[in-house]
Backbone as CSV, one residue per row, in Angstrom:
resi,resn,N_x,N_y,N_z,CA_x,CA_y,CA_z,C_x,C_y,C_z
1,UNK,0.843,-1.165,0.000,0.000,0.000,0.000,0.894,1.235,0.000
2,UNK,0.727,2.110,-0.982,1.701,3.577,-0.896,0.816,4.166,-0.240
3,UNK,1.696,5.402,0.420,1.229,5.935,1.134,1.406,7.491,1.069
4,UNK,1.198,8.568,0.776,2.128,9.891,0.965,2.320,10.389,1.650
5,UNK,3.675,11.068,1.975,3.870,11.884,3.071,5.048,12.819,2.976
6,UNK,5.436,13.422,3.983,5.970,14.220,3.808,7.458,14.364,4.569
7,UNK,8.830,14.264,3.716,9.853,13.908,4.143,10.465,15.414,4.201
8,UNK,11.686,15.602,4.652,12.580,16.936,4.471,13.546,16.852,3.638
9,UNK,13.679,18.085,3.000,14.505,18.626,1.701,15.652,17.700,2.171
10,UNK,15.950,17.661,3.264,17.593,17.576,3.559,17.853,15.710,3.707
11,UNK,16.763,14.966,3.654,16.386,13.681,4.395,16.302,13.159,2.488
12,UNK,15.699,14.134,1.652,15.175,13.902,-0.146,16.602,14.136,-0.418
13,UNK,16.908,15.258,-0.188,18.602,15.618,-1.264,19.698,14.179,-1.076
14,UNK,19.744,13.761,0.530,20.994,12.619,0.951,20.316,11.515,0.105
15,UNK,18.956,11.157,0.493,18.561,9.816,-0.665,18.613,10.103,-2.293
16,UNK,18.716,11.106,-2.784,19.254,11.371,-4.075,20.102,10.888,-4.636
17,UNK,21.321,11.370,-3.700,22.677,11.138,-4.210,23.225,9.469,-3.373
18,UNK,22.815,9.079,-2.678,23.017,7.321,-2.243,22.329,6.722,-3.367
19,UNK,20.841,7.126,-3.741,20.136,6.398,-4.727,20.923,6.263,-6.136
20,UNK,21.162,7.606,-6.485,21.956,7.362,-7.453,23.680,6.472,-7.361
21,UNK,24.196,6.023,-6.274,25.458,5.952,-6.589,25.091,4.008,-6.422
22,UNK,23.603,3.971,-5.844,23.209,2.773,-5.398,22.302,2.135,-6.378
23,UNK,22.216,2.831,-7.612,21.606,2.581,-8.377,20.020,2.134,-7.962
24,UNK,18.936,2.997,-7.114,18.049,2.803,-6.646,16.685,4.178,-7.092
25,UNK,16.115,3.857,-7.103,14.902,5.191,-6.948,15.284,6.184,-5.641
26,UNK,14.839,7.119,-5.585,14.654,7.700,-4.077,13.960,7.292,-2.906
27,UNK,12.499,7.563,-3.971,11.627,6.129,-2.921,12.145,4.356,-2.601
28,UNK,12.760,4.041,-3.073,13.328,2.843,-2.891,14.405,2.905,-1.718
29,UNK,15.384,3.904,-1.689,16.222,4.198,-1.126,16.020,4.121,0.209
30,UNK,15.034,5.359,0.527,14.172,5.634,1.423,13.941,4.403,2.238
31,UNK,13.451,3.538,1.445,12.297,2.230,1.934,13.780,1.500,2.347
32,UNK,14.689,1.359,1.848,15.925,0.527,2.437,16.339,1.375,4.016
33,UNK,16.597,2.045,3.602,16.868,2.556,4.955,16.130,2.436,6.113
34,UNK,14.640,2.582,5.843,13.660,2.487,6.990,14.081,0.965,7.291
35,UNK,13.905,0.082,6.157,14.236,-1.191,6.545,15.394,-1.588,7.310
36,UNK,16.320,-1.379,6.674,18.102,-1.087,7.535,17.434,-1.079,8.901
37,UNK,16.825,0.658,9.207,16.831,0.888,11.024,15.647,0.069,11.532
38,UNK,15.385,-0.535,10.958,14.157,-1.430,11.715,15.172,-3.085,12.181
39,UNK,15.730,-3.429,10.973,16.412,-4.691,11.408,17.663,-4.345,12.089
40,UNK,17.661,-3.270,12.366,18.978,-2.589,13.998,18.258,-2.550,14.759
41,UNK,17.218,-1.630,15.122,16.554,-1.622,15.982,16.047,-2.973,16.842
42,UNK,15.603,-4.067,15.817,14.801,-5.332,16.368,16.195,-6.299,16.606
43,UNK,17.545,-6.022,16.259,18.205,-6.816,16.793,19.895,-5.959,16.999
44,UNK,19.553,-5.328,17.919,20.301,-4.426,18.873,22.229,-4.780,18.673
45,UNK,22.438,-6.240,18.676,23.177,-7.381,19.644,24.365,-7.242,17.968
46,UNK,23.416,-7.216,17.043,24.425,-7.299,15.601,25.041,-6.326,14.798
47,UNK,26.297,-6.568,14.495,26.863,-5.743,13.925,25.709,-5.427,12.087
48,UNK,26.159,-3.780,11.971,25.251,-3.318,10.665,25.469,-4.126,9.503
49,UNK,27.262,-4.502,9.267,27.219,-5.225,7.734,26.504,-6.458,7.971
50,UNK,26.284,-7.242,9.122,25.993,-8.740,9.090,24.297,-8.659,9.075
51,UNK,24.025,-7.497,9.508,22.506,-7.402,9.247,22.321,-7.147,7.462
52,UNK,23.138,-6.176,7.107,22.938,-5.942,5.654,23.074,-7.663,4.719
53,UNK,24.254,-7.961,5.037,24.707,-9.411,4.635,23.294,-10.659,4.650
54,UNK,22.746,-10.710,5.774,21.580,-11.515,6.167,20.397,-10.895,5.195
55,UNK,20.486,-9.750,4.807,19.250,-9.459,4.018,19.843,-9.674,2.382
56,UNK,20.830,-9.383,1.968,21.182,-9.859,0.839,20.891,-11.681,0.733
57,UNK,21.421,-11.677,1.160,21.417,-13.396,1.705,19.749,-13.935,1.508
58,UNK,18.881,-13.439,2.074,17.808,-13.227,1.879,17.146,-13.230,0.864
59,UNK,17.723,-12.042,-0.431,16.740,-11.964,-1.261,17.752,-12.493,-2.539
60,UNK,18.863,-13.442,-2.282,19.527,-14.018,-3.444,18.549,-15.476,-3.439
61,UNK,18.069,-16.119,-2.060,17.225,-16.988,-2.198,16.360,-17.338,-2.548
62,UNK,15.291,-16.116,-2.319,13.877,-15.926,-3.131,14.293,-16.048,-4.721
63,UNK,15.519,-15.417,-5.211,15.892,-15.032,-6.534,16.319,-16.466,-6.689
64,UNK,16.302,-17.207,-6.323,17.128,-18.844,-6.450,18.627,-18.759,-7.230
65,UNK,19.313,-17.743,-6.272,20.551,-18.120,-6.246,21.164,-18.649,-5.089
66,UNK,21.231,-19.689,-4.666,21.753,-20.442,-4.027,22.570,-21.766,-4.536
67,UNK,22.956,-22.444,-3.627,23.967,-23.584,-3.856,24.427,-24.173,-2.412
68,UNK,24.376,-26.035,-2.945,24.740,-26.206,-1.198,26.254,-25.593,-0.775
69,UNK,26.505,-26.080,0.398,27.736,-25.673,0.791,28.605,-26.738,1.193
70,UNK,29.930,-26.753,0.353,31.005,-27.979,0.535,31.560,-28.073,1.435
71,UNK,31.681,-29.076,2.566,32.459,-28.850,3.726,33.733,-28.986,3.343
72,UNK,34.969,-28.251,3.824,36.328,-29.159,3.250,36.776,-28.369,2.128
């Protein structure tokens, strides 16, 4: 469900220039980030890349890139 609202010039200009270097929309950008501080927030205890890592990780699976893993 979209929703509208109302962000600040200064909160629009920084997701501009990440979006672009991240190759993302603004609104997309946006929506990562909220996501980012939500999966910090709900797990306090983890470092930021291993949270980022776990969500990549995440959506290479849905995408069915995976493969087992060789012990050895």
């Amino acid at each position: 469900m979209a929703v509208a609202m109302k962000l600040s010039d200064d909160l629009v200009a920084d997701a501009k220039t990440v979006a672009a270097a991240e190759h993302r929309s603004v609104p997309k950008q946006i929506e990562y980030w909220a996501r980012i501080g939500k999966a910090v927030l709900d797990n306090p205890d983890l470092p930021l890349r291993m949270i980022q890592d776990t969500m990549l990780s995440l959506e290479e699976a849905k995408g069915g890139q995976v493969s087992a893993y060789q012990f050895g």
